[in-house]
Amino acid sequence: MVQGTHVQGVPPVVVSGVSRLLDLEGLAVREITADGCGGRVVHVVTADLSASACPSCGEFSTALKGHVTTRPRDIPYGTRPLRLVWHKRRWRCVDQRCARGSFTEQVPAARPGARLTRRLRAELADAVAVQHRCVAEAAAFYKVGWSTVHDAFVARVDPVLAQPLPVVRVLGIDETRRGRPVWAQDPDTGRWVLACDRWHTGFVDADGTGGLLAQVEGRSAACVSGWLLAQPASWRAAITHVTIDLSASFAKGARDGLPGAIQVADRYHLVQLANDTTTAVRQRTVRETTGRRGRKVDPAWQVRRQLLTAHERLRPAKFATMWNALLDTGEAGVEILGAYIVKEDLRSLLALAGTHPDRTLICRRLTTFYDHAAASSAPEVHRLAATVDRWWPAVLAGIETGYSNSRSEGYNRLAKHVGRDAFGFRNPVNQRRRIRWACTRQHRRAAAVKTPMPG
Ligand SMILES: [Zn+2]
């Protein structure tokens, strides 16, 4: 950049202290006026010699054709509104062979035809990508349109998100609900049906630092296998294990997409299932004995939280209180305790995960679990045992490897946070982009922020 240039027939531009304060490369402040509404208007002119070079042929022009005025938006400065007016020159290309007849000046700070300065675009992208502000809020703050902020964010993050996937050994597959389920009444039958229940399936690097790799709409086997098969075969071949919750469609999708990978049943989902079983038994027995739902007066209701607390976390006195209270209620209480014991058996089996246990120890704990389940009269407990049996190879793989879906659960929390921050998303594509960006590892995000933005 050449400052204070002098071109024939045009008064020289002096780069003053005010220009340095404004700090827009290639532009100099000519004067500052009041806009009559309490704001300021900064009139700038081009102070960059290369701006008179033809963008097509590179030939410097000395033939002035006329003047144009543009009003690019810039970042806020000071408390009162500040508007830029750029008095540009239009030049005639002097090279006879050049197809371009004339051109206006352009400087690094603002792309030709851009309605924003480059630095404002960068700040808009930062507001969403780095500060995680919601698009509407950033648009209101910078007094620009929603789509202006959105476009700046997309231009920043899409190149990073489009990079090839990192190598993954353990792939985690999990689902998240997108928005709230919506119920609607059928006009003919009068029955309430689930009108809209949208899900996203997420793929994460369950054992490495790859973060959230992708999200797809839906949660069927076809959604899972469709995404997997769209990835390069070499990337799929590197995956040795795939962790899933106890969903048959995910198991099928993973089998179709990754036939060579070992499936791992997420042990936290198994514990959740055992807890739900205990609760189901408690609620049913109370209903059967009292003919109503549990209330504060019912001993089983009073100990409902202790029943779900891990045994080792329960103080001995609390445990004794729970045990005795249920025993005192007779047969129903014994049935609940039976479910509780089976739940604890399953937990102690799963606690072996990651400890490199030998087969006999696994076998002993599994046998205990099945024995106690068989002794129970509760159908809910039998269902739990059947589920463990059906998923046994995947459950065993989890115990032997220690792999779980805990990381995708963490990303699910992040995803919900992003959704709340944005006050919900109307567009699922935007939602997936925001969530993936939020779940992209820090070092990949930092690289994108350092890369200069186009325009
Ligand atoms: Zn030219």
Short mmCIF file of C-alpha atoms and ligand atoms in Angstrom, two decimals:
data_model
loop_
_atom_site.label_atom_id
_atom_site.label_comp_id
_atom_site.label_asym_id
_atom_site.label_seq_id
_atom_site.Cartn_x
_atom_site.Cartn_y
_atom_site.Cartn_z
CA MET A 1 0.00 0.00 0.00
CA VAL A 2 1.28 3.43 -0.86
CA GLN A 3 0.03 6.18 1.37
CA GLY A 4 -0.46 9.78 0.41
CA THR A 5 -0.42 8.99 -3.28
CA HIS A 6 -0.67 11.62 -5.91
CA VAL A 7 -2.32 10.91 -9.19
CA GLN A 8 -2.44 13.47 -11.94
CA GLY A 9 -5.50 15.65 -11.74
CA VAL A 10 -6.54 14.37 -8.31
CA PRO A 11 -5.62 16.12 -5.04
CA PRO A 12 -3.17 14.17 -2.88
CA VAL A 13 -4.59 12.09 -0.05
CA VAL A 14 -3.08 12.76 3.33
CA VAL A 15 -3.22 9.89 5.77
CA SER A 16 -3.95 11.67 9.04
CA GLY A 17 -4.05 10.52 12.64
CA VAL A 18 -7.82 10.19 12.29
CA SER A 19 -7.27 7.72 9.46
CA ARG A 20 -4.97 5.67 11.65
CA LEU A 21 -7.59 5.74 14.38
CA LEU A 22 -10.18 4.39 11.94
CA ASP A 23 -7.56 1.87 10.82
CA LEU A 24 -9.08 0.71 7.57
CA GLU A 25 -6.22 -0.35 5.34
CA GLY A 26 -6.11 1.58 2.09
CA LEU A 27 -8.63 4.23 3.17
CA ALA A 28 -8.05 7.74 4.50
CA VAL A 29 -10.52 9.95 6.35
CA ARG A 30 -11.40 13.13 4.48
CA GLU A 31 -13.86 14.57 6.97
CA ILE A 32 -16.30 13.64 9.69
CA THR A 33 -19.75 15.20 9.71
CA ALA A 34 -22.88 14.87 11.80
CA ASP A 35 -25.75 12.92 10.27
CA GLY A 36 -28.43 15.04 11.98
CA CYS A 37 -29.72 12.10 14.03
CA GLY A 38 -26.98 12.07 16.66
CA GLY A 39 -24.66 9.87 14.59
CA ARG A 40 -21.45 10.51 12.70
CA VAL A 41 -20.64 10.15 9.03
CA VAL A 42 -17.04 9.42 8.14
CA HIS A 43 -16.12 10.34 4.59
CA VAL A 44 -13.20 8.28 3.38
CA VAL A 45 -11.22 8.24 0.17
CA THR A 46 -8.88 5.69 -1.31
CA ALA A 47 -5.27 5.95 -0.19
CA ASP A 48 -3.86 2.97 -1.98
CA LEU A 49 -1.93 3.42 -5.19
CA SER A 50 -2.63 -0.11 -6.36
CA ALA A 51 -6.35 0.73 -6.31
CA SER A 52 -5.91 2.46 -9.66
CA ALA A 53 -4.62 -0.73 -11.27
CA CYS A 54 -7.08 -2.53 -13.54
CA PRO A 55 -8.26 -5.74 -11.83
CA SER A 56 -8.26 -7.53 -15.22
CA CYS A 57 -4.96 -6.61 -16.80
CA GLY A 58 -3.10 -5.00 -13.87
CA GLU A 59 -2.27 -1.89 -15.89
CA PHE A 60 -2.20 1.33 -13.81
CA SER A 61 -4.68 3.88 -15.04
CA THR A 62 -4.35 7.64 -15.03
CA ALA A 63 -7.57 8.27 -16.90
CA LEU A 64 -10.23 9.26 -14.40
CA LYS A 65 -13.75 8.46 -15.57
CA GLY A 66 -15.82 9.68 -12.64
CA HIS A 67 -16.73 9.23 -9.00
CA VAL A 68 -18.93 6.77 -7.16
CA THR A 69 -19.98 6.61 -3.54
CA THR A 70 -20.47 3.39 -1.57
CA ARG A 71 -21.56 2.93 2.01
CA PRO A 72 -19.97 -0.25 3.38
CA ARG A 73 -21.00 -1.12 6.92
CA ASP A 74 -18.20 -1.20 9.45
CA ILE A 75 -17.72 -2.32 13.04
CA PRO A 76 -19.15 0.00 15.71
CA TYR A 77 -16.78 2.58 17.14
CA GLY A 78 -17.72 4.76 20.11
CA THR A 79 -21.18 5.06 21.56
CA ARG A 80 -22.85 7.00 18.76
CA PRO A 81 -23.67 5.45 15.38
CA LEU A 82 -20.93 5.73 12.80
CA ARG A 83 -21.50 5.40 9.09
CA LEU A 84 -18.87 5.16 6.37
CA VAL A 85 -19.13 6.94 3.04
CA TRP A 86 -16.43 5.91 0.65
CA HIS A 87 -15.80 8.33 -2.19
CA LYS A 88 -14.34 6.10 -4.87
CA ARG A 89 -12.97 6.88 -8.25
CA ARG A 90 -13.86 5.13 -11.43
CA TRP A 91 -10.97 4.65 -13.84
CA ARG A 92 -10.83 3.88 -17.50
CA CYS A 93 -8.55 1.01 -18.43
CA VAL A 94 -5.73 2.37 -20.56
CA ASP A 95 -4.79 -0.91 -22.17
CA GLN A 96 -6.48 -1.11 -25.56
CA ARG A 97 -6.42 -4.94 -25.56
CA CYS A 98 -8.16 -5.21 -22.15
CA ALA A 99 -11.80 -6.25 -22.31
CA ARG A 100 -12.66 -4.23 -19.20
CA GLY A 101 -13.67 -0.71 -20.08
CA SER A 102 -13.61 0.83 -16.61
CA PHE A 103 -13.36 -0.19 -12.97
CA THR A 104 -13.81 1.27 -9.50
CA GLU A 105 -11.16 1.27 -6.82
CA GLN A 106 -10.81 -1.62 -4.45
CA VAL A 107 -8.78 -1.98 -1.26
CA PRO A 108 -7.99 -4.92 1.02
CA ALA A 109 -10.39 -3.62 3.69
CA ALA A 110 -13.44 -4.00 1.46
CA ARG A 111 -14.18 -6.28 -1.44
CA PRO A 112 -15.58 -4.58 -4.57
CA GLY A 113 -19.33 -4.54 -4.32
CA ALA A 114 -19.24 -5.66 -0.68
CA ARG A 115 -21.73 -4.04 1.61
CA LEU A 116 -19.56 -4.82 4.66
CA THR A 117 -15.95 -4.16 5.45
CA ARG A 118 -13.81 -7.25 5.71
CA ARG A 119 -13.29 -6.73 9.43
CA LEU A 120 -17.04 -6.44 10.11
CA ARG A 121 -17.57 -9.75 8.32
CA ALA A 122 -14.84 -11.29 10.46
CA GLU A 123 -16.46 -9.94 13.64
CA LEU A 124 -19.87 -11.27 12.65
CA ALA A 125 -18.39 -14.72 12.07
CA ASP A 126 -16.53 -14.52 15.39
CA ALA A 127 -19.69 -13.56 17.25
CA VAL A 128 -21.28 -16.89 16.37
CA ALA A 129 -18.29 -19.18 15.81
CA VAL A 130 -16.08 -18.09 18.71
CA GLN A 131 -18.36 -16.39 21.20
CA HIS A 132 -21.27 -18.75 20.45
CA ARG A 133 -23.74 -15.89 20.37
CA CYS A 134 -27.02 -16.53 18.65
CA VAL A 135 -27.34 -15.19 15.11
CA ALA A 136 -30.33 -12.96 15.85
CA GLU A 137 -28.60 -11.38 18.82
CA ALA A 138 -25.40 -10.66 16.88
CA ALA A 139 -27.49 -9.23 14.01
CA ALA A 140 -29.25 -6.88 16.41
CA PHE A 141 -25.98 -5.83 18.04
CA TYR A 142 -24.22 -4.99 14.76
CA LYS A 143 -27.42 -3.65 13.17
CA VAL A 144 -27.21 -5.97 10.19
CA GLY A 145 -29.61 -8.57 8.82
CA TRP A 146 -29.93 -12.11 10.19
CA SER A 147 -28.72 -13.62 6.93
CA THR A 148 -25.66 -11.34 6.86
CA VAL A 149 -24.46 -12.81 10.16
CA HIS A 150 -25.47 -16.30 9.13
CA ASP A 151 -23.59 -16.05 5.82
CA ALA A 152 -20.44 -14.80 7.56
CA PHE A 153 -20.62 -17.72 10.02
CA VAL A 154 -21.17 -20.26 7.24
CA ALA A 155 -18.25 -18.88 5.22
CA ARG A 156 -16.06 -19.25 8.30
CA VAL A 157 -16.98 -22.75 9.44
CA ASP A 158 -17.98 -24.68 6.33
CA PRO A 159 -14.41 -25.09 5.00
CA VAL A 160 -13.39 -26.59 8.36
CA LEU A 161 -16.40 -28.89 8.58
CA ALA A 162 -15.83 -30.05 5.00
CA GLN A 163 -12.34 -31.32 5.80
CA PRO A 164 -11.85 -35.09 5.57
CA LEU A 165 -12.86 -37.01 8.70
CA PRO A 166 -10.08 -37.87 11.16
CA VAL A 167 -9.16 -41.55 11.53
CA VAL A 168 -11.53 -43.20 14.01
CA ARG A 169 -11.06 -46.56 15.71
CA VAL A 170 -14.14 -46.60 17.94
CA LEU A 171 -17.24 -45.04 16.46
CA GLY A 172 -20.09 -43.99 18.75
CA ILE A 173 -23.64 -43.75 17.39
CA ASP A 174 -26.33 -42.03 19.39
CA GLU A 175 -29.59 -40.20 18.91
CA THR A 176 -30.85 -36.81 20.03
CA ARG A 177 -34.31 -35.43 19.81
CA ARG A 178 -34.58 -32.35 17.64
CA GLY A 179 -37.01 -29.95 19.30
CA ARG A 180 -40.06 -31.04 21.24
CA PRO A 181 -42.40 -33.81 20.13
CA VAL A 182 -45.68 -32.35 18.90
CA TRP A 183 -48.98 -34.09 19.57
CA ALA A 184 -52.08 -33.50 17.49
CA GLN A 185 -55.67 -34.68 17.73
CA ASP A 186 -56.95 -36.82 14.89
CA PRO A 187 -60.10 -35.03 13.60
CA ASP A 188 -61.88 -38.34 12.78
CA THR A 189 -61.10 -40.54 15.75
CA GLY A 190 -60.43 -37.80 18.32
CA ARG A 191 -57.33 -39.65 19.45
CA TRP A 192 -54.08 -37.90 20.19
CA VAL A 193 -51.22 -38.98 17.94
CA LEU A 194 -47.59 -38.00 17.72
CA ALA A 195 -47.66 -35.58 14.77
CA CYS A 196 -44.04 -34.56 14.76
CA ASP A 197 -41.16 -36.21 16.51
CA ARG A 198 -37.83 -35.44 14.91
CA TRP A 199 -34.54 -37.07 15.73
CA HIS A 200 -30.93 -36.62 14.83
CA THR A 201 -28.42 -39.43 14.78
CA GLY A 202 -24.93 -38.37 15.76
CA PHE A 203 -21.61 -40.06 14.94
CA VAL A 204 -18.73 -39.40 17.31
CA ASP A 205 -15.16 -40.44 17.81
CA ALA A 206 -15.82 -42.48 20.95
CA ASP A 207 -12.20 -43.10 21.89
CA GLY A 208 -10.15 -40.37 20.18
CA THR A 209 -10.20 -36.61 19.76
CA GLY A 210 -12.22 -36.40 16.54
CA GLY A 211 -15.28 -34.95 18.27
CA LEU A 212 -18.68 -35.04 16.65
CA LEU A 213 -18.15 -36.25 13.08
CA ALA A 214 -21.62 -35.79 11.64
CA GLN A 215 -25.30 -35.60 12.37
CA VAL A 216 -28.00 -36.95 10.12
CA GLU A 217 -31.76 -36.57 10.18
CA GLY A 218 -33.77 -39.51 11.53
CA ARG A 219 -32.77 -42.54 13.60
CA SER A 220 -33.48 -45.55 11.42
CA ALA A 221 -31.10 -48.29 10.30
CA ALA A 222 -31.09 -46.73 6.82
CA CYS A 223 -30.01 -43.34 8.25
CA VAL A 224 -27.04 -45.00 9.96
CA SER A 225 -25.92 -47.25 7.12
CA GLY A 226 -26.57 -44.53 4.54
CA TRP A 227 -24.15 -42.15 6.20
CA LEU A 228 -21.56 -44.86 6.85
CA LEU A 229 -21.58 -46.11 3.28
CA ALA A 230 -21.18 -42.55 1.99
CA GLN A 231 -17.77 -42.34 3.74
CA PRO A 232 -14.54 -43.52 2.10
CA ALA A 233 -13.98 -47.27 2.39
CA SER A 234 -10.51 -46.70 3.88
CA TRP A 235 -12.02 -44.61 6.67
CA ARG A 236 -14.61 -47.29 7.43
CA ALA A 237 -11.97 -50.01 7.39
CA ALA A 238 -10.07 -48.34 10.25
CA ILE A 239 -13.06 -48.69 12.61
CA THR A 240 -12.68 -51.72 14.86
CA HIS A 241 -15.57 -51.13 17.31
CA VAL A 242 -18.88 -49.32 17.17
CA THR A 243 -20.68 -48.36 20.39
CA ILE A 244 -24.46 -48.08 20.30
CA ASP A 245 -27.32 -47.89 22.76
CA LEU A 246 -29.69 -50.85 22.89
CA SER A 247 -31.44 -49.95 19.67
CA ALA A 248 -32.12 -52.65 17.13
CA SER A 249 -32.15 -50.18 14.25
CA PHE A 250 -28.71 -48.84 15.15
CA ALA A 251 -27.41 -52.40 15.43
CA LYS A 252 -28.74 -53.19 11.97
CA GLY A 253 -27.45 -49.91 10.50
CA ALA A 254 -24.00 -50.51 11.99
CA ARG A 255 -23.99 -54.11 10.75
CA ASP A 256 -24.86 -52.99 7.22
CA GLY A 257 -22.40 -50.09 7.18
CA LEU A 258 -19.56 -51.64 9.18
CA PRO A 259 -19.82 -55.41 8.80
CA GLY A 260 -16.29 -55.92 10.13
CA ALA A 261 -16.61 -53.85 13.32
CA ILE A 262 -17.41 -55.34 16.72
CA GLN A 263 -20.59 -53.93 18.25
CA VAL A 264 -20.42 -52.64 21.82
CA ALA A 265 -23.59 -52.12 23.86
CA ASP A 266 -23.28 -48.93 25.87
CA ARG A 267 -23.19 -49.94 29.53
CA TYR A 268 -24.73 -46.69 30.76
CA HIS A 269 -27.83 -47.44 28.76
CA LEU A 270 -27.93 -50.89 30.38
CA VAL A 271 -27.77 -49.37 33.86
CA GLN A 272 -30.50 -46.95 32.84
CA LEU A 273 -32.61 -49.89 31.69
CA ALA A 274 -32.06 -51.70 35.00
CA ASN A 275 -33.07 -48.57 36.92
CA ASP A 276 -36.20 -48.23 34.81
CA THR A 277 -37.00 -51.88 35.52
CA THR A 278 -36.74 -51.31 39.28
CA THR A 279 -39.03 -48.29 39.01
CA ALA A 280 -41.54 -50.21 36.88
CA VAL A 281 -41.72 -53.01 39.44
CA ARG A 282 -42.19 -50.53 42.30
CA GLN A 283 -44.97 -48.67 40.49
CA ARG A 284 -46.80 -51.85 39.50
CA THR A 285 -46.69 -53.46 42.94
CA VAL A 286 -47.94 -50.28 44.61
CA ARG A 287 -50.76 -50.08 42.07
CA GLU A 288 -51.67 -53.72 42.66
CA THR A 289 -51.73 -53.46 46.45
CA THR A 290 -53.36 -50.04 46.85
CA GLY A 291 -55.29 -49.67 43.58
CA ARG A 292 -53.73 -46.26 42.97
CA ARG A 293 -50.46 -44.54 42.22
CA GLY A 294 -47.75 -44.25 44.87
CA ARG A 295 -48.10 -41.49 47.46
CA LYS A 296 -46.04 -39.99 50.22
CA VAL A 297 -47.56 -42.38 52.73
CA ASP A 298 -46.34 -45.47 50.87
CA PRO A 299 -43.00 -46.84 52.15
CA ALA A 300 -42.08 -47.90 48.59
CA TRP A 301 -42.62 -44.34 47.39
CA GLN A 302 -40.53 -42.94 50.23
CA VAL A 303 -37.50 -45.05 49.26
CA ARG A 304 -37.85 -44.54 45.48
CA ARG A 305 -34.60 -42.57 45.27
CA GLN A 306 -32.58 -44.99 47.38
CA LEU A 307 -33.72 -47.79 45.06
CA LEU A 308 -32.00 -46.01 42.16
CA THR A 309 -28.87 -45.01 44.05
CA ALA A 310 -25.81 -47.15 43.44
CA HIS A 311 -25.35 -49.50 46.38
CA GLU A 312 -21.81 -48.32 47.13
CA ARG A 313 -23.00 -44.71 47.27
CA LEU A 314 -25.80 -45.43 49.73
CA ARG A 315 -24.91 -44.89 53.40
CA PRO A 316 -25.38 -48.12 55.44
CA ALA A 317 -28.05 -46.51 57.61
CA LYS A 318 -30.01 -45.37 54.56
CA PHE A 319 -29.69 -48.79 52.99
CA ALA A 320 -30.98 -50.47 56.19
CA THR A 321 -33.94 -48.08 56.30
CA MET A 322 -34.83 -48.87 52.70
CA TRP A 323 -34.42 -52.61 53.17
CA ASN A 324 -36.54 -52.78 56.34
CA ALA A 325 -39.24 -50.45 55.03
CA LEU A 326 -39.74 -52.67 51.97
CA LEU A 327 -39.60 -55.92 53.95
CA ASP A 328 -42.31 -54.57 56.26
CA THR A 329 -44.69 -54.11 53.34
CA GLY A 330 -44.71 -57.86 52.72
CA GLU A 331 -44.75 -59.62 49.37
CA ALA A 332 -44.84 -56.47 47.25
CA GLY A 333 -41.79 -55.10 49.05
CA VAL A 334 -39.90 -58.36 48.51
CA GLU A 335 -40.66 -58.19 44.79
CA ILE A 336 -39.24 -54.64 44.64
CA LEU A 337 -36.14 -55.72 46.55
CA GLY A 338 -35.72 -58.61 44.13
CA ALA A 339 -35.65 -56.16 41.23
CA TYR A 340 -33.21 -53.96 43.16
CA ILE A 341 -30.83 -56.90 43.69
CA VAL A 342 -30.94 -57.82 40.00
CA LYS A 343 -30.20 -54.20 39.12
CA GLU A 344 -27.18 -54.24 41.46
CA ASP A 345 -26.04 -57.59 40.00
CA LEU A 346 -26.03 -56.09 36.54
CA ARG A 347 -24.16 -53.03 37.80
CA SER A 348 -21.47 -55.13 39.42
CA LEU A 349 -21.11 -57.13 36.20
CA LEU A 350 -20.75 -53.94 34.16
CA ALA A 351 -18.34 -52.47 36.72
CA LEU A 352 -15.79 -54.96 35.40
CA ALA A 353 -15.58 -52.88 32.20
CA GLY A 354 -12.09 -51.65 31.50
CA THR A 355 -10.48 -53.72 34.29
CA HIS A 356 -9.33 -56.52 31.93
CA PRO A 357 -11.34 -59.10 33.90
CA ASP A 358 -10.85 -62.80 33.27
CA ARG A 359 -13.65 -64.85 31.81
CA THR A 360 -14.44 -66.77 34.99
CA LEU A 361 -15.13 -63.59 36.95
CA ILE A 362 -17.42 -62.29 34.18
CA CYS A 363 -19.12 -65.66 34.03
CA ARG A 364 -19.66 -65.77 37.81
CA ARG A 365 -21.27 -62.32 37.95
CA LEU A 366 -23.40 -63.03 34.89
CA THR A 367 -24.63 -66.28 36.45
CA THR A 368 -25.53 -64.46 39.68
CA PHE A 369 -27.49 -61.92 37.66
CA TYR A 370 -29.42 -64.61 35.75
CA ASP A 371 -30.06 -66.69 38.92
CA HIS A 372 -31.54 -63.74 40.79
CA ALA A 373 -33.55 -62.69 37.73
CA ALA A 374 -34.95 -66.22 37.41
CA ALA A 375 -35.92 -66.21 41.09
CA SER A 376 -37.91 -62.99 40.65
CA SER A 377 -41.62 -63.16 39.93
CA ALA A 378 -41.64 -59.77 38.20
CA PRO A 379 -42.13 -59.89 34.39
CA GLU A 380 -40.21 -56.61 34.12
CA VAL A 381 -37.11 -58.32 35.56
CA HIS A 382 -37.50 -61.22 33.16
CA ARG A 383 -37.63 -58.77 30.28
CA LEU A 384 -34.39 -57.15 31.50
CA ALA A 385 -32.66 -60.54 31.64
CA ALA A 386 -33.91 -61.33 28.13
CA THR A 387 -32.53 -58.02 26.85
CA VAL A 388 -29.11 -58.72 28.36
CA ASP A 389 -29.19 -62.18 26.81
CA ARG A 390 -30.12 -60.83 23.39
CA TRP A 391 -27.35 -58.22 23.49
CA TRP A 392 -24.81 -60.41 25.30
CA PRO A 393 -22.00 -60.41 22.68
CA ALA A 394 -22.18 -56.59 22.56
CA VAL A 395 -22.42 -56.32 26.36
CA LEU A 396 -19.40 -58.59 26.75
CA ALA A 397 -17.46 -56.50 24.21
CA GLY A 398 -18.16 -53.44 26.37
CA ILE A 399 -16.91 -55.23 29.50
CA GLU A 400 -13.78 -56.48 27.78
CA THR A 401 -12.84 -53.25 26.02
CA GLY A 402 -14.24 -50.63 28.39
CA TYR A 403 -15.62 -48.68 25.42
CA SER A 404 -18.84 -46.78 25.96
CA ASN A 405 -20.95 -44.05 24.48
CA SER A 406 -20.19 -41.60 27.28
CA ARG A 407 -18.61 -39.16 24.84
CA SER A 408 -21.66 -38.93 22.64
CA GLU A 409 -23.73 -38.30 25.75
CA GLY A 410 -21.41 -35.38 26.46
CA TYR A 411 -21.94 -34.04 22.95
CA ASN A 412 -25.67 -34.45 23.38
CA ARG A 413 -25.49 -32.11 26.33
CA LEU A 414 -23.53 -29.62 24.21
CA ALA A 415 -26.07 -29.99 21.42
CA LYS A 416 -28.93 -29.16 23.78
CA HIS A 417 -27.00 -26.18 25.07
CA VAL A 418 -26.47 -24.85 21.53
CA GLY A 419 -30.18 -25.32 20.84
CA ARG A 420 -31.14 -23.37 23.93
CA ASP A 421 -28.63 -20.63 23.11
CA ALA A 422 -30.20 -20.17 19.71
CA PHE A 423 -33.74 -20.28 21.20
CA GLY A 424 -34.40 -23.32 19.03
CA PHE A 425 -33.71 -23.91 15.37
CA ARG A 426 -36.20 -23.82 12.55
CA ASN A 427 -33.76 -25.11 9.97
CA PRO A 428 -32.25 -28.54 10.68
CA VAL A 429 -29.29 -27.90 8.38
CA ASN A 430 -28.36 -24.80 10.37
CA GLN A 431 -28.88 -26.70 13.59
CA ARG A 432 -26.56 -29.51 12.55
CA ARG A 433 -23.92 -27.03 11.41
CA ARG A 434 -24.02 -25.11 14.71
CA ILE A 435 -23.90 -28.30 16.78
CA ARG A 436 -21.11 -29.85 14.78
CA TRP A 437 -19.13 -26.65 15.07
CA ALA A 438 -19.67 -26.56 18.84
CA CYS A 439 -18.55 -30.19 19.09
CA THR A 440 -15.51 -29.73 16.84
CA ARG A 441 -12.24 -29.97 18.67
CA GLN A 442 -10.65 -26.74 19.80
CA HIS A 443 -7.51 -27.05 17.67
CA ARG A 444 -9.47 -27.44 14.44
CA ARG A 445 -11.64 -24.45 15.34
CA ALA A 446 -8.59 -22.31 16.18
CA ALA A 447 -7.08 -23.04 12.77
CA ALA A 448 -10.23 -21.72 11.09
CA VAL A 449 -10.23 -18.51 13.12
CA LYS A 450 -6.62 -17.78 12.16
CA THR A 451 -7.27 -18.36 8.45
CA PRO A 452 -8.16 -15.03 6.81
CA MET A 453 -11.68 -14.90 5.50
CA PRO A 454 -12.40 -14.21 1.86
CA GLY A 455 -14.01 -10.81 1.26
ZN ZN B 1 -7.53 -3.62 -17.98
#
